[in-house]
mmCIF file of C-alpha atoms in Angstrom:
data_model
loop_
_atom_site.group_PDB
_atom_site.id
_atom_site.type_symbol
_atom_site.label_atom_id
_atom_site.label_comp_id
_atom_site.label_asym_id
_atom_site.label_seq_id
_atom_site.Cartn_x
_atom_site.Cartn_y
_atom_site.Cartn_z
ATOM 1 C CA UNK A 56 16.117 -19.352 -46.388
ATOM 2 C CA UNK A 57 14.769 -20.609 -43.270
ATOM 3 C CA UNK A 58 13.101 -16.871 -42.390
ATOM 4 C CA UNK A 59 9.291 -16.338 -41.023
ATOM 5 C CA UNK A 60 8.010 -13.021 -40.187
ATOM 6 C CA UNK A 61 10.787 -11.208 -40.854
ATOM 7 C CA UNK A 62 13.014 -13.708 -38.131
ATOM 8 C CA UNK A 63 15.402 -16.808 -39.185
ATOM 9 C CA UNK A 64 14.861 -19.730 -37.652
ATOM 10 C CA UNK A 65 17.483 -21.582 -36.481
ATOM 11 C CA UNK A 66 18.730 -24.790 -36.167
ATOM 12 C CA UNK A 67 17.593 -24.616 -32.192
ATOM 13 C CA UNK A 68 14.229 -24.322 -32.653
ATOM 14 C CA UNK A 69 13.195 -27.864 -32.814
ATOM 15 C CA UNK A 70 14.396 -28.432 -29.161
ATOM 16 C CA UNK A 71 12.662 -25.270 -27.964
ATOM 17 C CA UNK A 72 10.521 -25.811 -25.049
ATOM 18 C CA UNK A 73 11.515 -30.071 -24.704
ATOM 19 C CA UNK A 74 12.408 -30.457 -21.313
ATOM 20 C CA UNK A 75 13.352 -34.122 -21.599
ATOM 21 C CA UNK A 76 16.659 -33.507 -24.122
ATOM 22 C CA UNK A 77 19.806 -32.097 -22.994
ATOM 23 C CA UNK A 78 22.513 -30.269 -25.135
ATOM 24 C CA UNK A 79 26.121 -31.040 -24.294
ATOM 25 C CA UNK A 80 28.205 -28.921 -25.799
ATOM 26 C CA UNK A 81 31.140 -28.529 -26.963
ATOM 27 C CA UNK A 82 31.090 -32.247 -26.211
ATOM 28 C CA UNK A 83 32.839 -34.339 -29.226
ATOM 29 C CA UNK A 84 31.535 -38.090 -29.655
ATOM 30 C CA UNK A 85 34.878 -40.304 -30.294
ATOM 31 C CA UNK A 86 33.531 -43.492 -30.396
ATOM 32 C CA UNK A 87 30.496 -45.704 -30.729
ATOM 33 C CA UNK A 88 30.820 -48.763 -28.872
ATOM 34 C CA UNK A 89 29.494 -52.671 -29.359
ATOM 35 C CA UNK A 90 28.339 -55.997 -28.205
ATOM 36 C CA UNK A 91 29.073 -58.085 -30.510
ATOM 37 C CA UNK A 92 27.346 -56.727 -33.708
ATOM 38 C CA UNK A 93 24.570 -54.465 -31.499
ATOM 39 C CA UNK A 94 25.595 -50.732 -30.264
ATOM 40 C CA UNK A 95 25.171 -49.828 -26.792
ATOM 41 C CA UNK A 96 26.563 -46.776 -26.284
ATOM 42 C CA UNK A 97 28.780 -44.145 -27.181
ATOM 43 C CA UNK A 98 31.886 -42.518 -25.384
ATOM 44 C CA UNK A 99 32.257 -38.670 -25.295
ATOM 45 C CA UNK A 100 34.784 -36.448 -24.226
ATOM 46 C CA UNK A 101 34.029 -32.733 -22.380
ATOM 47 C CA UNK A 102 34.961 -29.462 -22.935
ATOM 48 C CA UNK A 103 37.162 -30.228 -19.503
ATOM 49 C CA UNK A 104 38.591 -33.446 -21.558
ATOM 50 C CA UNK A 105 36.978 -35.587 -18.774
ATOM 51 C CA UNK A 106 35.764 -39.016 -20.878
ATOM 52 C CA UNK A 107 31.962 -40.485 -20.268
ATOM 53 C CA UNK A 108 30.158 -42.852 -22.085
ATOM 54 C CA UNK A 109 26.344 -42.684 -22.611
ATOM 55 C CA UNK A 110 24.265 -45.631 -22.786
ATOM 56 C CA UNK A 111 21.319 -46.422 -25.043
ATOM 57 C CA UNK A 112 18.402 -48.301 -23.728
ATOM 58 C CA UNK A 113 16.904 -48.307 -27.652
ATOM 59 C CA UNK A 114 19.157 -47.073 -30.134
ATOM 60 C CA UNK A 115 21.604 -44.445 -30.732
ATOM 61 C CA UNK A 116 21.160 -42.187 -33.906
ATOM 62 C CA UNK A 117 23.847 -40.472 -35.373
ATOM 63 C CA UNK A 118 23.515 -36.773 -37.168
ATOM 64 C CA UNK A 119 26.947 -35.321 -37.033
ATOM 65 C CA UNK A 120 26.556 -34.416 -41.107
ATOM 66 C CA UNK A 121 27.942 -35.197 -43.909
ATOM 67 C CA UNK A 122 31.923 -34.785 -42.748
ATOM 68 C CA UNK A 123 31.633 -36.146 -38.860
ATOM 69 C CA UNK A 124 29.110 -38.632 -39.340
ATOM 70 C CA UNK A 125 31.617 -40.757 -41.687
ATOM 71 C CA UNK A 126 34.460 -39.858 -39.214
ATOM 72 C CA UNK A 127 32.791 -41.289 -35.935
ATOM 73 C CA UNK A 128 32.211 -43.988 -37.722
ATOM 74 C CA UNK A 129 35.603 -44.993 -38.879
ATOM 75 C CA UNK A 130 36.779 -44.059 -35.535
ATOM 76 C CA UNK A 131 34.614 -46.618 -33.666
ATOM 77 C CA UNK A 132 35.738 -49.433 -36.896
ATOM 78 C CA UNK A 133 32.602 -48.940 -39.147
ATOM 79 C CA UNK A 134 34.272 -48.522 -42.508
ATOM 80 C CA UNK A 135 36.784 -49.547 -45.350
ATOM 81 C CA UNK A 136 39.092 -52.128 -44.614
ATOM 82 C CA UNK A 137 42.008 -50.513 -46.033
ATOM 83 C CA UNK A 138 40.900 -47.007 -43.993
ATOM 84 C CA UNK A 139 40.730 -48.696 -40.900
ATOM 85 C CA UNK A 140 43.923 -50.543 -41.460
ATOM 86 C CA UNK A 141 45.853 -47.496 -42.101
ATOM 87 C CA UNK A 142 45.081 -45.852 -38.650
ATOM 88 C CA UNK A 143 45.198 -49.446 -36.958
ATOM 89 C CA UNK A 144 41.670 -49.150 -36.174
ATOM 90 C CA UNK A 145 40.231 -52.448 -34.954
ATOM 91 C CA UNK A 146 37.513 -53.289 -37.518
ATOM 92 C CA UNK A 147 34.414 -53.937 -36.262
ATOM 93 C CA UNK A 148 32.200 -53.816 -39.681
ATOM 94 C CA UNK A 149 33.606 -53.889 -42.900
ATOM 95 C CA UNK A 150 31.870 -51.469 -44.642
ATOM 96 C CA UNK A 151 33.622 -50.012 -48.084
ATOM 97 C CA UNK A 152 31.220 -47.260 -48.989
ATOM 98 C CA UNK A 153 31.873 -45.038 -45.626
ATOM 99 C CA UNK A 154 33.199 -41.479 -46.152
ATOM 100 C CA UNK A 155 33.081 -42.249 -50.018
ATOM 101 C CA UNK A 156 30.877 -40.739 -52.514
ATOM 102 C CA UNK A 157 31.047 -37.396 -50.868
ATOM 103 C CA UNK A 158 28.760 -34.865 -53.570
ATOM 104 C CA UNK A 159 28.350 -31.297 -53.664
ATOM 105 C CA UNK A 160 27.457 -28.567 -56.271
ATOM 106 C CA UNK A 161 30.391 -27.043 -57.590
ATOM 107 C CA UNK A 162 29.676 -22.909 -58.006
ATOM 108 C CA UNK A 163 30.922 -19.829 -59.532
ATOM 109 C CA UNK A 164 30.350 -16.811 -58.000
ATOM 110 C CA UNK A 165 31.032 -13.288 -59.691
ATOM 111 C CA UNK A 166 29.691 -9.413 -59.212
ATOM 112 C CA UNK A 167 28.618 -6.881 -61.463
ATOM 113 C CA UNK A 168 28.163 -3.077 -60.647
ATOM 114 C CA UNK A 169 24.801 -2.044 -60.331
ATOM 115 C CA UNK A 170 23.538 0.990 -60.996
ATOM 116 C CA UNK A 171 23.911 3.130 -57.915
ATOM 117 C CA UNK A 172 20.800 2.846 -55.345
ATOM 118 C CA UNK A 173 19.264 -0.187 -56.972
ATOM 119 C CA UNK A 174 21.254 -2.399 -54.640
ATOM 120 C CA UNK A 175 21.475 -3.075 -50.847
ATOM 121 C CA UNK A 176 24.928 -2.651 -50.206
ATOM 122 C CA UNK A 177 24.239 0.843 -49.239
ATOM 123 C CA UNK A 178 21.762 -0.084 -46.939
ATOM 124 C CA UNK A 179 23.281 -2.898 -45.324
ATOM 125 C CA UNK A 180 27.062 -2.750 -45.539
ATOM 126 C CA UNK A 181 27.508 1.117 -44.946
ATOM 127 C CA UNK A 182 26.298 3.655 -42.257
ATOM 128 C CA UNK A 183 24.095 6.249 -43.391
ATOM 129 C CA UNK A 184 20.587 7.544 -42.941
ATOM 130 C CA UNK A 185 19.114 4.390 -45.273
ATOM 131 C CA UNK A 186 21.076 2.064 -43.190
ATOM 132 C CA UNK A 187 19.644 3.749 -39.684
ATOM 133 C CA UNK A 188 15.965 3.737 -41.464
ATOM 134 C CA UNK A 189 15.870 0.240 -41.966
ATOM 135 C CA UNK A 190 17.593 -0.860 -38.738
ATOM 136 C CA UNK A 191 14.530 1.044 -37.111
ATOM 137 C CA UNK A 192 12.235 -0.453 -39.521
ATOM 138 C CA UNK A 193 13.193 -3.920 -38.500
ATOM 139 C CA UNK A 194 13.525 -3.144 -34.978
ATOM 140 C CA UNK A 195 9.712 -1.901 -34.802
ATOM 141 C CA UNK A 196 7.771 -4.266 -36.980
ATOM 142 C CA UNK A 197 10.589 -7.095 -38.577
ATOM 143 C CA UNK A 198 10.026 -6.018 -42.177
ATOM 144 C CA UNK A 199 12.268 -3.829 -44.576
ATOM 145 C CA UNK A 200 15.719 -5.165 -46.178
ATOM 146 C CA UNK A 201 16.955 -6.164 -42.640
ATOM 147 C CA UNK A 202 14.245 -9.067 -42.984
ATOM 148 C CA UNK A 203 15.198 -10.292 -46.278
ATOM 149 C CA UNK A 204 17.327 -13.591 -46.789
ATOM 150 C CA UNK A 205 18.406 -11.646 -49.900
ATOM 151 C CA UNK A 206 18.328 -14.584 -52.319
ATOM 152 C CA UNK A 207 15.121 -14.254 -53.224
ATOM 153 C CA UNK A 208 15.621 -14.742 -57.081
ATOM 154 C CA UNK A 209 16.487 -18.073 -58.506
ATOM 155 C CA UNK A 210 16.822 -19.485 -62.030
ATOM 156 C CA UNK A 211 17.204 -22.944 -62.803
ATOM 157 C CA UNK A 212 18.029 -22.973 -67.122
ATOM 158 C CA UNK A 213 19.093 -25.210 -69.525
ATOM 159 C CA UNK A 214 21.861 -24.317 -71.732
ATOM 160 C CA UNK A 215 21.263 -27.246 -74.385
ATOM 161 C CA UNK A 216 22.089 -25.115 -77.440
ATOM 162 C CA UNK A 217 25.671 -23.940 -75.895
ATOM 163 C CA UNK A 218 26.581 -27.047 -75.179
ATOM 164 C CA UNK A 219 26.264 -29.001 -78.618
ATOM 165 C CA UNK A 220 28.496 -26.691 -80.010
ATOM 166 C CA UNK A 221 31.205 -28.650 -78.186
ATOM 167 C CA UNK A 222 32.827 -32.206 -79.019
ATOM 168 C CA UNK A 223 33.754 -32.995 -75.468
ATOM 169 C CA UNK A 224 30.127 -32.815 -74.904
ATOM 170 C CA UNK A 225 29.150 -35.123 -77.507
ATOM 171 C CA UNK A 226 31.091 -37.566 -76.839
ATOM 172 C CA UNK A 227 29.984 -37.395 -73.012
ATOM 173 C CA UNK A 228 26.110 -37.696 -74.930
ATOM 174 C CA UNK A 229 27.184 -40.416 -76.523
ATOM 175 C CA UNK A 230 28.855 -42.496 -73.545
ATOM 176 C CA UNK A 231 25.789 -41.500 -71.423
ATOM 177 C CA UNK A 232 23.441 -43.649 -74.353
ATOM 178 C CA UNK A 233 23.072 -40.603 -76.261
ATOM 179 C CA UNK A 234 21.464 -38.986 -73.092
ATOM 180 C CA UNK A 235 22.310 -35.289 -71.831
ATOM 181 C CA UNK A 236 24.678 -35.987 -68.771
ATOM 182 C CA UNK A 237 23.454 -33.089 -67.173
ATOM 183 C CA UNK A 238 19.767 -33.619 -67.221
ATOM 184 C CA UNK A 239 19.345 -36.583 -68.634
ATOM 185 C CA UNK A 240 15.319 -36.513 -67.923
ATOM 186 C CA UNK A 241 15.184 -32.844 -68.377
ATOM 187 C CA UNK A 242 16.503 -31.978 -65.483
ATOM 188 C CA UNK A 243 17.803 -28.011 -64.893
ATOM 189 C CA UNK A 244 21.225 -27.522 -65.823
ATOM 190 C CA UNK A 245 22.238 -24.858 -62.990
ATOM 191 C CA UNK A 246 21.070 -23.186 -60.434
ATOM 192 C CA UNK A 247 21.790 -19.327 -60.622
ATOM 193 C CA UNK A 248 21.134 -17.176 -57.426
ATOM 194 C CA UNK A 249 21.152 -13.274 -57.425
ATOM 195 C CA UNK A 250 22.320 -11.351 -54.597
ATOM 196 C CA UNK A 251 21.250 -7.826 -54.858
ATOM 197 C CA UNK A 252 24.563 -6.929 -52.758
ATOM 198 C CA UNK A 253 28.282 -7.497 -52.858
ATOM 199 C CA UNK A 254 27.895 -11.224 -50.755
ATOM 200 C CA UNK A 255 31.576 -12.228 -49.012
ATOM 201 C CA UNK A 256 30.106 -15.529 -47.763
ATOM 202 C CA UNK A 257 30.828 -16.394 -51.957
ATOM 203 C CA UNK A 258 33.492 -13.770 -52.516
ATOM 204 C CA UNK A 259 35.995 -14.298 -49.679
ATOM 205 C CA UNK A 260 38.867 -13.960 -51.560
ATOM 206 C CA UNK A 261 38.214 -10.374 -52.336
ATOM 207 C CA UNK A 262 37.885 -7.442 -50.423
ATOM 208 C CA UNK A 263 34.418 -5.781 -50.035
ATOM 209 C CA UNK A 264 33.963 -3.070 -52.390
ATOM 210 C CA UNK A 265 34.309 0.539 -50.104
ATOM 211 C CA UNK A 266 31.501 2.268 -52.297
ATOM 212 C CA UNK A 267 28.792 1.543 -54.933
ATOM 213 C CA UNK A 268 25.993 -1.048 -55.293
ATOM 214 C CA UNK A 269 26.691 -4.380 -56.505
ATOM 215 C CA UNK A 270 24.999 -7.798 -57.851
ATOM 216 C CA UNK A 271 26.511 -11.303 -57.002
ATOM 217 C CA UNK A 272 25.523 -14.104 -59.186
ATOM 218 C CA UNK A 273 26.144 -17.409 -58.390
ATOM 219 C CA UNK A 274 26.315 -20.280 -61.203
ATOM 220 C CA UNK A 275 25.992 -23.722 -59.326
ATOM 221 C CA UNK A 276 26.184 -27.100 -61.431
ATOM 222 C CA UNK A 277 23.638 -29.244 -60.780
ATOM 223 C CA UNK A 278 24.574 -32.348 -61.732
ATOM 224 C CA UNK A 279 28.322 -32.626 -61.751
ATOM 225 C CA UNK A 280 30.237 -35.575 -63.590
ATOM 226 C CA UNK A 281 32.990 -35.405 -61.491
ATOM 227 C CA UNK A 282 33.236 -37.925 -58.920
ATOM 228 C CA UNK A 283 35.519 -39.400 -56.273
ATOM 229 C CA UNK A 284 35.309 -36.972 -53.515
ATOM 230 C CA UNK A 285 35.638 -38.478 -49.755
ATOM 231 C CA UNK A 286 35.708 -37.739 -46.245
ATOM 232 C CA UNK A 287 38.483 -40.009 -44.387
ATOM 233 C CA UNK A 288 40.312 -39.652 -41.376
ATOM 234 C CA UNK A 289 43.561 -37.698 -40.812
ATOM 235 C CA UNK A 290 44.348 -39.254 -37.760
ATOM 236 C CA UNK A 291 42.773 -40.993 -34.711
ATOM 237 C CA UNK A 292 42.430 -38.069 -32.878
ATOM 238 C CA UNK A 293 38.534 -37.177 -32.523
ATOM 239 C CA UNK A 294 39.326 -33.680 -31.901
ATOM 240 C CA UNK A 295 41.239 -33.148 -35.215
ATOM 241 C CA UNK A 296 39.137 -32.646 -38.556
ATOM 242 C CA UNK A 297 38.452 -35.342 -41.028
ATOM 243 C CA UNK A 298 40.171 -35.416 -44.293
ATOM 244 C CA UNK A 299 38.090 -33.707 -46.874
ATOM 245 C CA UNK A 300 38.296 -33.891 -50.666
ATOM 246 C CA UNK A 301 35.473 -32.838 -52.797
ATOM 247 C CA UNK A 302 37.142 -34.016 -55.981
ATOM 248 C CA UNK A 303 35.803 -31.306 -58.322
ATOM 249 C CA UNK A 304 36.743 -30.779 -62.059
ATOM 250 C CA UNK A 305 38.187 -34.277 -62.260
ATOM 251 C CA UNK A 306 35.828 -34.630 -65.024
ATOM 252 C CA UNK A 307 36.618 -31.665 -67.600
ATOM 253 C CA UNK A 308 33.123 -31.287 -68.776
ATOM 254 C CA UNK A 309 32.091 -30.183 -65.717
ATOM 255 C CA UNK A 310 34.676 -27.164 -66.165
ATOM 256 C CA UNK A 311 33.042 -26.395 -69.564
ATOM 257 C CA UNK A 312 29.486 -26.808 -68.042
ATOM 258 C CA UNK A 313 30.377 -23.811 -65.532
ATOM 259 C CA UNK A 314 32.105 -21.681 -67.901
ATOM 260 C CA UNK A 315 29.090 -21.732 -70.642
ATOM 261 C CA UNK A 316 26.920 -21.396 -67.772
ATOM 262 C CA UNK A 317 28.483 -18.359 -66.906
ATOM 263 C CA UNK A 318 28.217 -16.900 -70.280
ATOM 264 C CA UNK A 319 24.398 -17.882 -70.623
ATOM 265 C CA UNK A 320 23.702 -15.939 -67.609
ATOM 266 C CA UNK A 321 25.669 -13.096 -68.218
ATOM 267 C CA UNK A 322 24.219 -12.990 -72.128
ATOM 268 C CA UNK A 323 20.816 -12.188 -70.235
ATOM 269 C CA UNK A 324 22.401 -9.606 -67.933
ATOM 270 C CA UNK A 325 24.474 -7.720 -69.834
ATOM 271 C CA UNK A 326 22.406 -7.681 -73.352
ATOM 272 C CA UNK A 327 18.772 -8.142 -71.938
ATOM 273 C CA UNK A 328 16.116 -5.731 -72.218
ATOM 274 C CA UNK A 329 15.761 -4.340 -68.707
ATOM 275 C CA UNK A 330 19.274 -5.304 -67.577
ATOM 276 C CA UNK A 331 21.834 -4.208 -69.747
ATOM 277 C CA UNK A 332 20.897 -0.308 -68.578
ATOM 278 C CA UNK A 333 21.864 -0.801 -64.636
ATOM 279 C CA UNK A 334 24.682 -3.404 -65.188
ATOM 280 C CA UNK A 335 27.875 -2.624 -64.864
ATOM 281 C CA UNK A 336 31.452 -3.835 -64.916
ATOM 282 C CA UNK A 337 32.512 -6.754 -63.459
ATOM 283 C CA UNK A 338 34.560 -6.598 -60.130
ATOM 284 C CA UNK A 339 37.474 -7.283 -59.191
ATOM 285 C CA UNK A 340 38.504 -7.110 -62.881
ATOM 286 C CA UNK A 341 37.469 -8.391 -66.266
ATOM 287 C CA UNK A 342 35.932 -11.631 -66.857
ATOM 288 C CA UNK A 343 37.743 -13.033 -69.846
ATOM 289 C CA UNK A 344 34.513 -14.088 -71.220
ATOM 290 C CA UNK A 345 35.857 -14.244 -75.719
ATOM 291 C CA UNK A 346 38.425 -16.986 -74.431
ATOM 292 C CA UNK A 347 37.270 -20.155 -73.783
ATOM 293 C CA UNK A 348 41.231 -20.847 -71.777
ATOM 294 C CA UNK A 349 41.198 -17.918 -70.028
ATOM 295 C CA UNK A 350 37.579 -18.769 -68.600
ATOM 296 C CA UNK A 351 38.639 -22.607 -67.812
ATOM 297 C CA UNK A 352 41.575 -21.006 -65.603
ATOM 298 C CA UNK A 353 38.877 -18.541 -64.255
ATOM 299 C CA UNK A 354 36.852 -21.605 -63.216
ATOM 300 C CA UNK A 355 39.307 -23.187 -61.724
ATOM 301 C CA UNK A 356 40.444 -19.945 -59.866
ATOM 302 C CA UNK A 357 37.205 -19.114 -58.340
ATOM 303 C CA UNK A 358 34.829 -22.262 -57.933
ATOM 304 C CA UNK A 359 34.391 -23.304 -54.733
ATOM 305 C CA UNK A 360 31.680 -25.145 -52.641
ATOM 306 C CA UNK A 361 27.807 -24.559 -52.993
ATOM 307 C CA UNK A 362 28.018 -25.654 -49.269
ATOM 308 C CA UNK A 363 25.737 -29.016 -50.415
ATOM 309 C CA UNK A 364 27.838 -31.479 -49.531
ATOM 310 C CA UNK A 365 26.151 -35.099 -48.985
ATOM 311 C CA UNK A 366 26.659 -38.374 -49.747
ATOM 312 C CA UNK A 367 29.160 -40.232 -47.459
ATOM 313 C CA UNK A 368 26.914 -43.051 -45.893
ATOM 314 C CA UNK A 369 24.984 -43.428 -48.945
ATOM 315 C CA UNK A 370 21.201 -45.095 -48.601
ATOM 316 C CA UNK A 371 21.495 -48.694 -50.486
ATOM 317 C CA UNK A 372 19.574 -51.975 -50.304
ATOM 318 C CA UNK A 373 22.978 -53.630 -48.877
ATOM 319 C CA UNK A 374 26.045 -53.350 -47.414
ATOM 320 C CA UNK A 375 27.645 -53.400 -50.947
ATOM 321 C CA UNK A 376 26.050 -50.986 -52.242
ATOM 322 C CA UNK A 377 25.951 -48.364 -49.224
ATOM 323 C CA UNK A 378 26.047 -47.504 -45.529
ATOM 324 C CA UNK A 379 22.019 -47.304 -44.449
ATOM 325 C CA UNK A 380 19.376 -49.272 -45.354
ATOM 326 C CA UNK A 381 15.724 -47.514 -46.192
ATOM 327 C CA UNK A 382 15.194 -47.174 -42.489
ATOM 328 C CA UNK A 383 18.625 -45.682 -41.908
ATOM 329 C CA UNK A 384 19.789 -48.534 -39.904
ATOM 330 C CA UNK A 385 23.584 -49.204 -40.436
ATOM 331 C CA UNK A 386 24.082 -51.809 -42.239
ATOM 332 C CA UNK A 387 26.099 -54.805 -40.120
ATOM 333 C CA UNK A 388 24.747 -53.492 -36.719
ATOM 334 C CA UNK A 389 21.610 -53.723 -34.834
ATOM 335 C CA UNK A 390 20.407 -50.427 -32.590
ATOM 336 C CA UNK A 391 22.485 -47.850 -35.039
ATOM 337 C CA UNK A 392 21.026 -45.022 -37.252
ATOM 338 C CA UNK A 393 22.129 -42.371 -39.387
ATOM 339 C CA UNK A 394 19.622 -39.219 -39.839
ATOM 340 C CA UNK A 395 21.508 -36.475 -41.548
ATOM 341 C CA UNK A 396 22.414 -35.561 -45.153
ATOM 342 C CA UNK A 397 25.321 -38.156 -45.765
ATOM 343 C CA UNK A 398 22.511 -40.668 -46.634
ATOM 344 C CA UNK A 399 21.955 -38.587 -49.623
ATOM 345 C CA UNK A 400 22.793 -41.232 -52.577
ATOM 346 C CA UNK A 401 22.024 -38.895 -55.414
ATOM 347 C CA UNK A 402 22.576 -35.219 -54.861
ATOM 348 C CA UNK A 403 19.436 -33.231 -55.489
ATOM 349 C CA UNK A 404 18.940 -30.939 -58.991
ATOM 350 C CA UNK A 405 18.940 -27.819 -56.492
ATOM 351 C CA UNK A 406 20.053 -26.953 -52.866
ATOM 352 C CA UNK A 407 19.276 -29.519 -50.697
ATOM 353 C CA UNK A 408 17.725 -27.663 -47.417
ATOM 354 C CA UNK A 409 14.212 -29.267 -47.933
ATOM 355 C CA UNK A 410 15.960 -32.611 -48.840
ATOM 356 C CA UNK A 411 17.383 -32.590 -45.586
ATOM 357 C CA UNK A 412 14.319 -31.219 -43.847
ATOM 358 C CA UNK A 413 12.678 -34.455 -45.393
ATOM 359 C CA UNK A 414 15.216 -36.907 -44.127
ATOM 360 C CA UNK A 415 15.004 -35.535 -40.641
ATOM 361 C CA UNK A 416 11.002 -35.995 -40.720
ATOM 362 C CA UNK A 417 11.073 -39.207 -42.339
ATOM 363 C CA UNK A 418 13.786 -40.446 -40.070
ATOM 364 C CA UNK A 419 11.631 -39.601 -36.857
ATOM 365 C CA UNK A 420 8.580 -41.007 -37.963
ATOM 366 C CA UNK A 421 10.743 -44.422 -38.797
ATOM 367 C CA UNK A 422 11.805 -44.363 -34.651
ATOM 368 C CA UNK A 423 8.335 -43.461 -33.559
ATOM 369 C CA UNK A 424 6.754 -46.250 -35.888
ATOM 370 C CA UNK A 425 9.773 -48.717 -34.378
ATOM 371 C CA UNK A 426 8.787 -47.418 -30.765
ATOM 372 C CA UNK A 427 5.282 -46.739 -30.329
ATOM 373 C CA UNK A 428 5.531 -47.628 -26.421
ATOM 374 C CA UNK A 429 7.385 -43.807 -26.738
ATOM 375 C CA UNK A 430 5.359 -42.015 -28.288
ATOM 376 C CA UNK A 431 1.536 -42.701 -26.551
#
């Protein structure tokens, strides 16, 4: 949703016009190199498979993201003893939390038929006079449907009444000291996203409807109870993607919550004033809303990532609790920092984009304070 004046900002914006930045595209970092406990360089492999070593004058900052950052640490000998031993990697720093505690928001997307003309499918997805007009309007002044981020209405509800009808929820509350496990301090239970068209990013397993207008509704569980997600190595080949396990739904309470969240939102859409007259059938087939068992199967069938992963190199007081300290320095290492979403210790009760921006800005301030001579 980083859209300004009809134009989306992308991840290159911060280096635009910066002559002191060199981007080595399609280059893979393979190992962080140490002298004792001090980081001195990083080894990389370029597009021609030539290996190079980049030496650091001051320190190395890792910003590989939630999956690639722990992978690089593990390849460099920083990680849990068992994981390093499994791949025969000589340990440099025993850091048991590297790659562990992967968190994400599980979401359940589904689609309603909209009254014709009220969605954007006929404008954005199909050729015709309205599509041509939208393209012309955008080309002329960057306004109109093509200037939209599409996700322009979001709700953050709680469904205490619905959850309290279930014994499983009461047991979880009792186990949590009488507090709601999904929002102990009154936080919302869900983020509900409304997209006025068929959104294939959340419906990749269904074909795009050939006609009509549609509403994609995304129900995201903000504080899932399932834990144990991780990022580990598949091999010591740095070109191979890591083993990623989000570990959704190991706690059945998350299934119940998503099921009831869908029912709550759908009741408003299907029966609510102002909505019931424009909402039509489900796509691609009716949802079994009246059956708990069938809805549970549907949750397991359709749920997917909310694209909000975090936590695999989490912030902590010491190495016994996590991977980086409050100044984002890796515990046990000198001259090594991590500045990305992997440091987030508790998943935010919303999408994580602003939190990631904050980490980048705060990380920059910390680094500038540590090296004032570089920023005069």
